[in-house]
Amino acid sequence: MIYKRFFAVISFLLAATLLLGVVVPQKVGFVNDFANVLSEETRNKINDWAIELREKTDVDMVIVTLPDIGNTNIVDFGVQLYNQWGIGSKQNEGVLVLLALQERKLRLEVGYGSEGYLTDAYTHQVYQTMESYLTQGNEKWDDAFIQGSMMLLSAIAKEKGVTITGISEYAQKKKESNSSGLGILAFLIIFVILIIATRGRILEWLIWFSIFGGRGGGGNSGSWGSGNSGFGGFGGFGGFGGGRSGGGGSGGGF
């Protein structure tokens, strides 16, 4: 039993990175949620977007959340992690989004080659957007990373002259969902106004109509199909392109 535990510890250390005194598990993809703060759906959604970005631009966007960073400086930690993992292409184009849970710190670390379009001013806007969600509670953390990722990916895609179709589809579905919600709200407002204007008689009319007007043919309507869209893991991740960073980016507390 002791030998099994010993070999388990050795195996873990071999598969991990010791960085500034903090053990960082082996990277598993573009989204590395080691602090377990994101839903599986969000992890996979952002990972898919990052894969599409890599395929179309050779630029990496990497998410890392850690339980803690041993009270080290998050800027130094971000630079070290970025360079040790080799995030980005050989042209040093990439961005790391790093969250330290215990320290409540967020850092956006930008590779040398991306500093021209992912400027400190722009990454500060991304940080402010994410921070506004992070301070609202754990239930908003998925939104923080979704919105932050969309801002970063959109800026990179614009610079490279490509479209990230995953983001476009997500934005369209979000727009349709919001429009549907507004339509229901408008109907309820109109219905309340009619009740007030008719002094409640509209309810009598609706009851009468439902009794005498709803006796038509009764065709059966089939139920909606429920396809399973299972989210897989990040198995077989091959690594990043060997990029480097020198401390460009933004961040702060939340």
PDB file of C-alpha atoms in Angstrom:
ATOM      1  CA  MET A   1       0.000   0.000   0.000  1.00  0.00           C
ATOM      2  CA  ILE A   2       2.841   2.383   0.927  1.00  0.00           C
ATOM      3  CA  TYR A   3       4.650   1.556  -2.322  1.00  0.00           C
ATOM      4  CA  LYS A   4       1.512   2.295  -4.362  1.00  0.00           C
ATOM      5  CA  ARG A   5       1.137   5.702  -2.729  1.00  0.00           C
ATOM      6  CA  PHE A   6       4.830   6.431  -3.270  1.00  0.00           C
ATOM      7  CA  PHE A   7       4.635   5.608  -6.982  1.00  0.00           C
ATOM      8  CA  ALA A   8       1.403   7.612  -7.298  1.00  0.00           C
ATOM      9  CA  VAL A   9       3.134  10.693  -5.871  1.00  0.00           C
ATOM     10  CA  ILE A  10       6.160  10.194  -8.137  1.00  0.00           C
ATOM     11  CA  SER A  11       3.899   9.813 -11.193  1.00  0.00           C
ATOM     12  CA  PHE A  12       2.045  13.019 -10.319  1.00  0.00           C
ATOM     13  CA  LEU A  13       5.277  14.990  -9.916  1.00  0.00           C
ATOM     14  CA  LEU A  14       6.620  13.720 -13.235  1.00  0.00           C
ATOM     15  CA  ALA A  15       3.403  14.856 -14.943  1.00  0.00           C
ATOM     16  CA  ALA A  16       3.434  18.254 -13.245  1.00  0.00           C
ATOM     17  CA  THR A  17       5.453  21.446 -13.350  1.00  0.00           C
ATOM     18  CA  LEU A  18       7.102  22.954 -10.267  1.00  0.00           C
ATOM     19  CA  LEU A  19       6.855  26.703 -10.818  1.00  0.00           C
ATOM     20  CA  LEU A  20       8.004  29.235  -8.201  1.00  0.00           C
ATOM     21  CA  GLY A  21       7.305  26.650  -5.510  1.00  0.00           C
ATOM     22  CA  VAL A  22       3.814  25.833  -6.854  1.00  0.00           C
ATOM     23  CA  VAL A  23       2.986  22.454  -8.388  1.00  0.00           C
ATOM     24  CA  VAL A  24       1.125  23.046 -11.664  1.00  0.00           C
ATOM     25  CA  PRO A  25      -0.518  19.916 -13.160  1.00  0.00           C
ATOM     26  CA  GLN A  26       0.304  18.934 -16.724  1.00  0.00           C
ATOM     27  CA  LYS A  27      -1.559  21.009 -19.327  1.00  0.00           C
ATOM     28  CA  VAL A  28      -4.635  19.256 -20.691  1.00  0.00           C
ATOM     29  CA  GLY A  29      -5.705  21.597 -23.486  1.00  0.00           C
ATOM     30  CA  PHE A  30      -6.410  25.241 -24.124  1.00  0.00           C
ATOM     31  CA  VAL A  31      -8.640  25.351 -21.024  1.00  0.00           C
ATOM     32  CA  ASN A  32      -6.961  24.115 -17.831  1.00  0.00           C
ATOM     33  CA  ASP A  33      -9.472  24.576 -15.019  1.00  0.00           C
ATOM     34  CA  PHE A  34      -7.402  23.174 -12.161  1.00  0.00           C
ATOM     35  CA  ALA A  35      -9.393  25.225  -9.604  1.00  0.00           C
ATOM     36  CA  ASN A  36     -12.636  23.672 -10.912  1.00  0.00           C
ATOM     37  CA  VAL A  37     -14.496  26.981 -11.139  1.00  0.00           C
ATOM     38  CA  LEU A  38     -16.034  26.529 -14.609  1.00  0.00           C
ATOM     39  CA  SER A  39     -18.820  24.296 -15.855  1.00  0.00           C
ATOM     40  CA  GLU A  40     -17.952  21.493 -18.250  1.00  0.00           C
ATOM     41  CA  GLU A  41     -20.013  23.191 -20.956  1.00  0.00           C
ATOM     42  CA  THR A  42     -18.033  26.424 -20.636  1.00  0.00           C
ATOM     43  CA  ARG A  43     -14.688  24.609 -20.582  1.00  0.00           C
ATOM     44  CA  ASN A  44     -15.500  22.757 -23.769  1.00  0.00           C
ATOM     45  CA  LYS A  45     -17.031  25.761 -25.511  1.00  0.00           C
ATOM     46  CA  ILE A  46     -13.949  27.938 -24.957  1.00  0.00           C
ATOM     47  CA  ASN A  47     -11.625  25.049 -25.807  1.00  0.00           C
ATOM     48  CA  ASP A  48     -13.413  24.575 -29.141  1.00  0.00           C
ATOM     49  CA  TRP A  49     -13.073  28.292 -29.899  1.00  0.00           C
ATOM     50  CA  ALA A  50      -9.356  28.179 -29.044  1.00  0.00           C
ATOM     51  CA  ILE A  51      -8.823  25.135 -31.276  1.00  0.00           C
ATOM     52  CA  GLU A  52     -10.491  26.967 -34.169  1.00  0.00           C
ATOM     53  CA  LEU A  53      -8.292  30.006 -33.478  1.00  0.00           C
ATOM     54  CA  ARG A  54      -5.119  27.881 -33.527  1.00  0.00           C
ATOM     55  CA  GLU A  55      -6.151  26.174 -36.779  1.00  0.00           C
ATOM     56  CA  LYS A  56      -6.912  29.465 -38.544  1.00  0.00           C
ATOM     57  CA  THR A  57      -4.224  31.770 -37.134  1.00  0.00           C
ATOM     58  CA  ASP A  58      -1.544  29.700 -35.344  1.00  0.00           C
ATOM     59  CA  VAL A  59      -2.187  31.899 -32.273  1.00  0.00           C
ATOM     60  CA  ASP A  60      -2.861  30.325 -28.864  1.00  0.00           C
ATOM     61  CA  MET A  61      -5.366  31.480 -26.259  1.00  0.00           C
ATOM     62  CA  VAL A  62      -4.928  29.496 -23.048  1.00  0.00           C
ATOM     63  CA  ILE A  63      -7.036  29.537 -19.870  1.00  0.00           C
ATOM     64  CA  VAL A  64      -5.531  28.423 -16.546  1.00  0.00           C
ATOM     65  CA  THR A  65      -7.243  28.513 -13.142  1.00  0.00           C
ATOM     66  CA  LEU A  66      -5.304  27.456 -10.050  1.00  0.00           C
ATOM     67  CA  PRO A  67      -6.411  26.962  -6.420  1.00  0.00           C
ATOM     68  CA  ASP A  68      -3.503  29.182  -5.356  1.00  0.00           C
ATOM     69  CA  ILE A  69      -0.089  30.392  -6.481  1.00  0.00           C
ATOM     70  CA  GLY A  70       1.588  30.286  -3.098  1.00  0.00           C
ATOM     71  CA  ASN A  71       1.200  34.020  -2.530  1.00  0.00           C
ATOM     72  CA  THR A  72       3.725  34.714  -5.297  1.00  0.00           C
ATOM     73  CA  ASN A  73       3.394  37.727  -7.602  1.00  0.00           C
ATOM     74  CA  ILE A  74       0.849  36.804 -10.276  1.00  0.00           C
ATOM     75  CA  VAL A  75       2.670  38.832 -12.955  1.00  0.00           C
ATOM     76  CA  ASP A  76       5.908  36.905 -12.384  1.00  0.00           C
ATOM     77  CA  PHE A  77       3.986  33.644 -12.164  1.00  0.00           C
ATOM     78  CA  GLY A  78       2.143  34.375 -15.421  1.00  0.00           C
ATOM     79  CA  VAL A  79       5.360  35.128 -17.314  1.00  0.00           C
ATOM     80  CA  GLN A  80       7.038  31.982 -15.977  1.00  0.00           C
ATOM     81  CA  LEU A  81       4.062  29.756 -16.792  1.00  0.00           C
ATOM     82  CA  TYR A  82       3.648  31.267 -20.261  1.00  0.00           C
ATOM     83  CA  ASN A  83       7.309  30.704 -21.113  1.00  0.00           C
ATOM     84  CA  GLN A  84       7.606  27.274 -19.491  1.00  0.00           C
ATOM     85  CA  TRP A  85       4.559  25.985 -21.363  1.00  0.00           C
ATOM     86  CA  GLY A  86       5.676  27.708 -24.573  1.00  0.00           C
ATOM     87  CA  ILE A  87       2.256  29.244 -25.214  1.00  0.00           C
ATOM     88  CA  GLY A  88       1.803  30.740 -28.664  1.00  0.00           C
ATOM     89  CA  SER A  89       3.471  30.232 -32.006  1.00  0.00           C
ATOM     90  CA  LYS A  90       7.175  30.554 -32.764  1.00  0.00           C
ATOM     91  CA  GLN A  91       6.316  34.166 -33.625  1.00  0.00           C
ATOM     92  CA  ASN A  92       5.411  34.478 -29.930  1.00  0.00           C
ATOM     93  CA  GLU A  93       1.751  35.201 -30.653  1.00  0.00           C
ATOM     94  CA  GLY A  94      -0.584  34.120 -27.878  1.00  0.00           C
ATOM     95  CA  VAL A  95      -2.344  35.067 -24.665  1.00  0.00           C
ATOM     96  CA  LEU A  96      -2.683  33.404 -21.260  1.00  0.00           C
ATOM     97  CA  VAL A  97      -5.665  34.087 -18.987  1.00  0.00           C
ATOM     98  CA  LEU A  98      -4.595  33.103 -15.467  1.00  0.00           C
ATOM     99  CA  LEU A  99      -6.820  33.076 -12.369  1.00  0.00           C
ATOM    100  CA  ALA A 100      -5.511  32.422  -8.845  1.00  0.00           C
ATOM    101  CA  LEU A 101      -8.495  31.499  -6.695  1.00  0.00           C
ATOM    102  CA  GLN A 102      -7.166  31.898  -3.150  1.00  0.00           C
ATOM    103  CA  GLU A 103      -5.360  35.144  -3.961  1.00  0.00           C
ATOM    104  CA  ARG A 104      -8.385  36.376  -5.973  1.00  0.00           C
ATOM    105  CA  LYS A 105      -6.125  37.604  -8.755  1.00  0.00           C
ATOM    106  CA  LEU A 106      -6.617  37.640 -12.522  1.00  0.00           C
ATOM    107  CA  ARG A 107      -3.844  38.096 -15.076  1.00  0.00           C
ATOM    108  CA  LEU A 108      -3.869  38.381 -18.871  1.00  0.00           C
ATOM    109  CA  GLU A 109      -0.350  37.609 -20.111  1.00  0.00           C
ATOM    110  CA  VAL A 110       0.382  38.497 -23.750  1.00  0.00           C
ATOM    111  CA  GLY A 111       3.136  37.046 -25.940  1.00  0.00           C
ATOM    112  CA  TYR A 112       5.743  39.320 -27.521  1.00  0.00           C
ATOM    113  CA  GLY A 113       4.272  38.904 -31.001  1.00  0.00           C
ATOM    114  CA  SER A 114       0.716  39.805 -29.972  1.00  0.00           C
ATOM    115  CA  GLU A 115       1.484  42.995 -28.047  1.00  0.00           C
ATOM    116  CA  GLY A 116       0.767  45.137 -31.128  1.00  0.00           C
ATOM    117  CA  TYR A 117      -2.925  44.170 -31.253  1.00  0.00           C
ATOM    118  CA  LEU A 118      -3.525  42.851 -27.734  1.00  0.00           C
ATOM    119  CA  THR A 119      -2.307  46.075 -26.164  1.00  0.00           C
ATOM    120  CA  ASP A 120      -2.142  46.763 -22.443  1.00  0.00           C
ATOM    121  CA  ALA A 121      -5.090  49.151 -22.854  1.00  0.00           C
ATOM    122  CA  TYR A 122      -7.222  46.521 -24.596  1.00  0.00           C
ATOM    123  CA  THR A 123      -6.358  43.697 -22.201  1.00  0.00           C
ATOM    124  CA  HIS A 124      -7.232  46.068 -19.353  1.00  0.00           C
ATOM    125  CA  GLN A 125     -10.713  46.407 -20.895  1.00  0.00           C
ATOM    126  CA  VAL A 126     -10.947  42.614 -21.002  1.00  0.00           C
ATOM    127  CA  TYR A 127      -9.846  42.428 -17.365  1.00  0.00           C
ATOM    128  CA  GLN A 128     -12.460  45.014 -16.333  1.00  0.00           C
ATOM    129  CA  THR A 129     -15.189  43.078 -18.157  1.00  0.00           C
ATOM    130  CA  MET A 130     -14.213  39.806 -16.488  1.00  0.00           C
ATOM    131  CA  GLU A 131     -13.779  41.451 -13.089  1.00  0.00           C
ATOM    132  CA  SER A 132     -17.320  42.860 -13.259  1.00  0.00           C
ATOM    133  CA  TYR A 133     -18.675  39.287 -13.521  1.00  0.00           C
ATOM    134  CA  LEU A 134     -16.254  37.701 -11.049  1.00  0.00           C
ATOM    135  CA  THR A 135     -17.310  40.102  -8.286  1.00  0.00           C
ATOM    136  CA  GLN A 136     -20.980  39.076  -8.685  1.00  0.00           C
ATOM    137  CA  GLY A 137     -20.439  35.590  -7.285  1.00  0.00           C
ATOM    138  CA  ASN A 138     -19.514  32.099  -8.446  1.00  0.00           C
ATOM    139  CA  GLU A 139     -22.624  31.722 -10.603  1.00  0.00           C
ATOM    140  CA  LYS A 140     -21.268  34.462 -12.913  1.00  0.00           C
ATOM    141  CA  TRP A 141     -17.779  33.040 -13.378  1.00  0.00           C
ATOM    142  CA  ASP A 142     -18.725  31.143 -16.533  1.00  0.00           C
ATOM    143  CA  ASP A 143     -19.945  34.442 -18.001  1.00  0.00           C
ATOM    144  CA  ALA A 144     -16.664  36.112 -17.029  1.00  0.00           C
ATOM    145  CA  PHE A 145     -14.593  33.623 -19.003  1.00  0.00           C
ATOM    146  CA  ILE A 146     -17.039  33.455 -21.911  1.00  0.00           C
ATOM    147  CA  GLN A 147     -17.081  37.239 -22.343  1.00  0.00           C
ATOM    148  CA  GLY A 148     -13.343  37.624 -21.785  1.00  0.00           C
ATOM    149  CA  SER A 149     -12.548  34.870 -24.273  1.00  0.00           C
ATOM    150  CA  MET A 150     -14.872  36.367 -26.877  1.00  0.00           C
ATOM    151  CA  MET A 151     -13.171  39.765 -26.570  1.00  0.00           C
ATOM    152  CA  LEU A 152      -9.690  38.274 -26.945  1.00  0.00           C
ATOM    153  CA  LEU A 153     -10.624  35.925 -29.773  1.00  0.00           C
ATOM    154  CA  SER A 154     -12.462  38.667 -31.670  1.00  0.00           C
ATOM    155  CA  ALA A 155      -9.439  40.990 -31.486  1.00  0.00           C
ATOM    156  CA  ILE A 156      -7.080  38.262 -32.700  1.00  0.00           C
ATOM    157  CA  ALA A 157      -9.460  37.177 -35.473  1.00  0.00           C
ATOM    158  CA  LYS A 158      -9.813  40.791 -36.665  1.00  0.00           C
ATOM    159  CA  GLU A 159      -6.035  41.226 -36.760  1.00  0.00           C
ATOM    160  CA  LYS A 160      -5.625  38.007 -38.755  1.00  0.00           C
ATOM    161  CA  GLY A 161      -8.597  38.595 -41.063  1.00  0.00           C
ATOM    162  CA  VAL A 162     -10.494  35.438 -40.087  1.00  0.00           C
ATOM    163  CA  THR A 163     -13.842  34.586 -38.522  1.00  0.00           C
ATOM    164  CA  ILE A 164     -14.230  32.315 -35.511  1.00  0.00           C
ATOM    165  CA  THR A 165     -17.480  30.613 -36.484  1.00  0.00           C
ATOM    166  CA  GLY A 166     -18.019  29.191 -32.994  1.00  0.00           C
ATOM    167  CA  ILE A 167     -18.249  32.710 -31.566  1.00  0.00           C
ATOM    168  CA  SER A 168     -20.565  33.905 -34.350  1.00  0.00           C
ATOM    169  CA  GLU A 169     -22.940  30.992 -33.751  1.00  0.00           C
ATOM    170  CA  TYR A 170     -22.899  31.548 -29.972  1.00  0.00           C
ATOM    171  CA  ALA A 171     -23.613  35.277 -30.362  1.00  0.00           C
ATOM    172  CA  GLN A 172     -26.502  34.570 -32.750  1.00  0.00           C
ATOM    173  CA  LYS A 173     -28.097  32.047 -30.376  1.00  0.00           C
ATOM    174  CA  LYS A 174     -27.702  34.506 -27.501  1.00  0.00           C
ATOM    175  CA  LYS A 175     -29.372  37.234 -29.550  1.00  0.00           C
ATOM    176  CA  GLU A 176     -32.288  34.962 -30.478  1.00  0.00           C
ATOM    177  CA  SER A 177     -32.709  33.910 -26.844  1.00  0.00           C
ATOM    178  CA  ASN A 178     -32.787  37.536 -25.686  1.00  0.00           C
ATOM    179  CA  SER A 179     -35.294  38.456 -28.414  1.00  0.00           C
ATOM    180  CA  SER A 180     -37.565  35.592 -27.346  1.00  0.00           C
ATOM    181  CA  GLY A 181     -37.440  36.753 -23.733  1.00  0.00           C
ATOM    182  CA  LEU A 182     -38.339  40.320 -24.718  1.00  0.00           C
ATOM    183  CA  GLY A 183     -41.277  39.044 -26.786  1.00  0.00           C
ATOM    184  CA  ILE A 184     -42.739  37.179 -23.797  1.00  0.00           C
ATOM    185  CA  LEU A 185     -42.270  40.233 -21.572  1.00  0.00           C
ATOM    186  CA  ALA A 186     -44.021  42.481 -24.104  1.00  0.00           C
ATOM    187  CA  PHE A 187     -46.961  40.043 -24.310  1.00  0.00           C
ATOM    188  CA  LEU A 188     -47.345  39.989 -20.519  1.00  0.00           C
ATOM    189  CA  ILE A 189     -47.305  43.792 -20.342  1.00  0.00           C
ATOM    190  CA  ILE A 190     -49.982  44.073 -23.045  1.00  0.00           C
ATOM    191  CA  PHE A 191     -52.082  41.395 -21.331  1.00  0.00           C
ATOM    192  CA  VAL A 192     -51.982  43.252 -17.996  1.00  0.00           C
ATOM    193  CA  ILE A 193     -52.970  46.500 -19.742  1.00  0.00           C
ATOM    194  CA  LEU A 194     -55.959  44.761 -21.383  1.00  0.00           C
ATOM    195  CA  ILE A 195     -57.110  43.353 -18.037  1.00  0.00           C
ATOM    196  CA  ILE A 196     -57.032  46.835 -16.522  1.00  0.00           C
ATOM    197  CA  ALA A 197     -58.689  48.472 -19.558  1.00  0.00           C
ATOM    198  CA  THR A 198     -61.555  45.946 -19.713  1.00  0.00           C
ATOM    199  CA  ARG A 199     -61.920  45.776 -15.928  1.00  0.00           C
ATOM    200  CA  GLY A 200     -61.185  42.075 -15.969  1.00  0.00           C
ATOM    201  CA  ARG A 201     -63.771  41.163 -18.625  1.00  0.00           C
ATOM    202  CA  ILE A 202     -61.050  39.885 -20.944  1.00  0.00           C
ATOM    203  CA  LEU A 203     -60.578  36.969 -18.541  1.00  0.00           C
ATOM    204  CA  GLU A 204     -64.275  36.091 -18.957  1.00  0.00           C
ATOM    205  CA  TRP A 205     -63.886  36.197 -22.750  1.00  0.00           C
ATOM    206  CA  LEU A 206     -60.831  33.940 -22.634  1.00  0.00           C
ATOM    207  CA  ILE A 207     -62.618  31.398 -20.426  1.00  0.00           C
ATOM    208  CA  TRP A 208     -65.657  31.427 -22.747  1.00  0.00           C
ATOM    209  CA  PHE A 209     -63.432  30.987 -25.808  1.00  0.00           C
ATOM    210  CA  SER A 210     -61.504  28.112 -24.236  1.00  0.00           C
ATOM    211  CA  ILE A 211     -64.759  26.267 -23.474  1.00  0.00           C
ATOM    212  CA  PHE A 212     -66.675  26.831 -26.707  1.00  0.00           C
ATOM    213  CA  GLY A 213     -63.992  27.719 -29.207  1.00  0.00           C
ATOM    214  CA  GLY A 214     -61.414  25.077 -28.496  1.00  0.00           C
ATOM    215  CA  ARG A 215     -63.351  21.959 -29.531  1.00  0.00           C
ATOM    216  CA  GLY A 216     -61.747  21.605 -32.927  1.00  0.00           C
ATOM    217  CA  GLY A 217     -59.846  18.642 -34.261  1.00  0.00           C
ATOM    218  CA  GLY A 218     -57.278  17.230 -31.928  1.00  0.00           C
ATOM    219  CA  GLY A 219     -54.225  16.281 -33.920  1.00  0.00           C
ATOM    220  CA  ASN A 220     -51.340  14.783 -32.011  1.00  0.00           C
ATOM    221  CA  SER A 221     -48.186  16.865 -31.912  1.00  0.00           C
ATOM    222  CA  GLY A 222     -44.963  14.935 -31.614  1.00  0.00           C
ATOM    223  CA  SER A 223     -42.533  15.726 -28.846  1.00  0.00           C
ATOM    224  CA  TRP A 224     -39.274  17.548 -29.442  1.00  0.00           C
ATOM    225  CA  GLY A 225     -36.286  15.274 -29.969  1.00  0.00           C
ATOM    226  CA  SER A 226     -33.512  15.516 -27.409  1.00  0.00           C
ATOM    227  CA  GLY A 227     -30.167  14.867 -29.024  1.00  0.00           C
ATOM    228  CA  ASN A 228     -27.245  14.292 -26.706  1.00  0.00           C
ATOM    229  CA  SER A 229     -24.321  16.625 -27.189  1.00  0.00           C
ATOM    230  CA  GLY A 230     -21.825  15.010 -24.876  1.00  0.00           C
ATOM    231  CA  PHE A 231     -18.718  17.013 -24.061  1.00  0.00           C
ATOM    232  CA  GLY A 232     -15.534  15.035 -24.364  1.00  0.00           C
ATOM    233  CA  GLY A 233     -12.206  15.636 -22.676  1.00  0.00           C
ATOM    234  CA  PHE A 234      -9.002  17.092 -24.047  1.00  0.00           C
ATOM    235  CA  GLY A 235      -7.284  13.751 -24.544  1.00  0.00           C
ATOM    236  CA  GLY A 236      -4.073  13.617 -26.538  1.00  0.00           C
ATOM    237  CA  PHE A 237      -3.203  17.314 -26.297  1.00  0.00           C
ATOM    238  CA  GLY A 238       0.064  17.854 -28.100  1.00  0.00           C
ATOM    239  CA  GLY A 239       1.226  21.133 -26.590  1.00  0.00           C
ATOM    240  CA  PHE A 240       1.774  24.688 -27.730  1.00  0.00           C
ATOM    241  CA  GLY A 241       4.067  26.298 -30.276  1.00  0.00           C
ATOM    242  CA  GLY A 242       6.996  27.444 -28.138  1.00  0.00           C
ATOM    243  CA  GLY A 243       6.140  31.129 -27.771  1.00  0.00           C
ATOM    244  CA  ARG A 244       7.418  33.540 -25.116  1.00  0.00           C
ATOM    245  CA  SER A 245       6.192  36.539 -23.155  1.00  0.00           C
ATOM    246  CA  GLY A 246       7.995  39.363 -21.408  1.00  0.00           C
ATOM    247  CA  GLY A 247       5.300  40.666 -19.090  1.00  0.00           C
ATOM    248  CA  GLY A 248       2.901  42.469 -21.432  1.00  0.00           C
ATOM    249  CA  GLY A 249      -0.779  42.427 -20.481  1.00  0.00           C
ATOM    250  CA  SER A 250      -3.026  43.498 -17.634  1.00  0.00           C
ATOM    251  CA  GLY A 251      -4.721  42.233 -14.511  1.00  0.00           C
ATOM    252  CA  GLY A 252      -5.543  42.810 -10.887  1.00  0.00           C
ATOM    253  CA  GLY A 253      -7.769  41.633  -8.069  1.00  0.00           C
ATOM    254  CA  PHE A 254     -11.476  40.822  -8.028  1.00  0.00           C
TER     255      PHE A 254
END
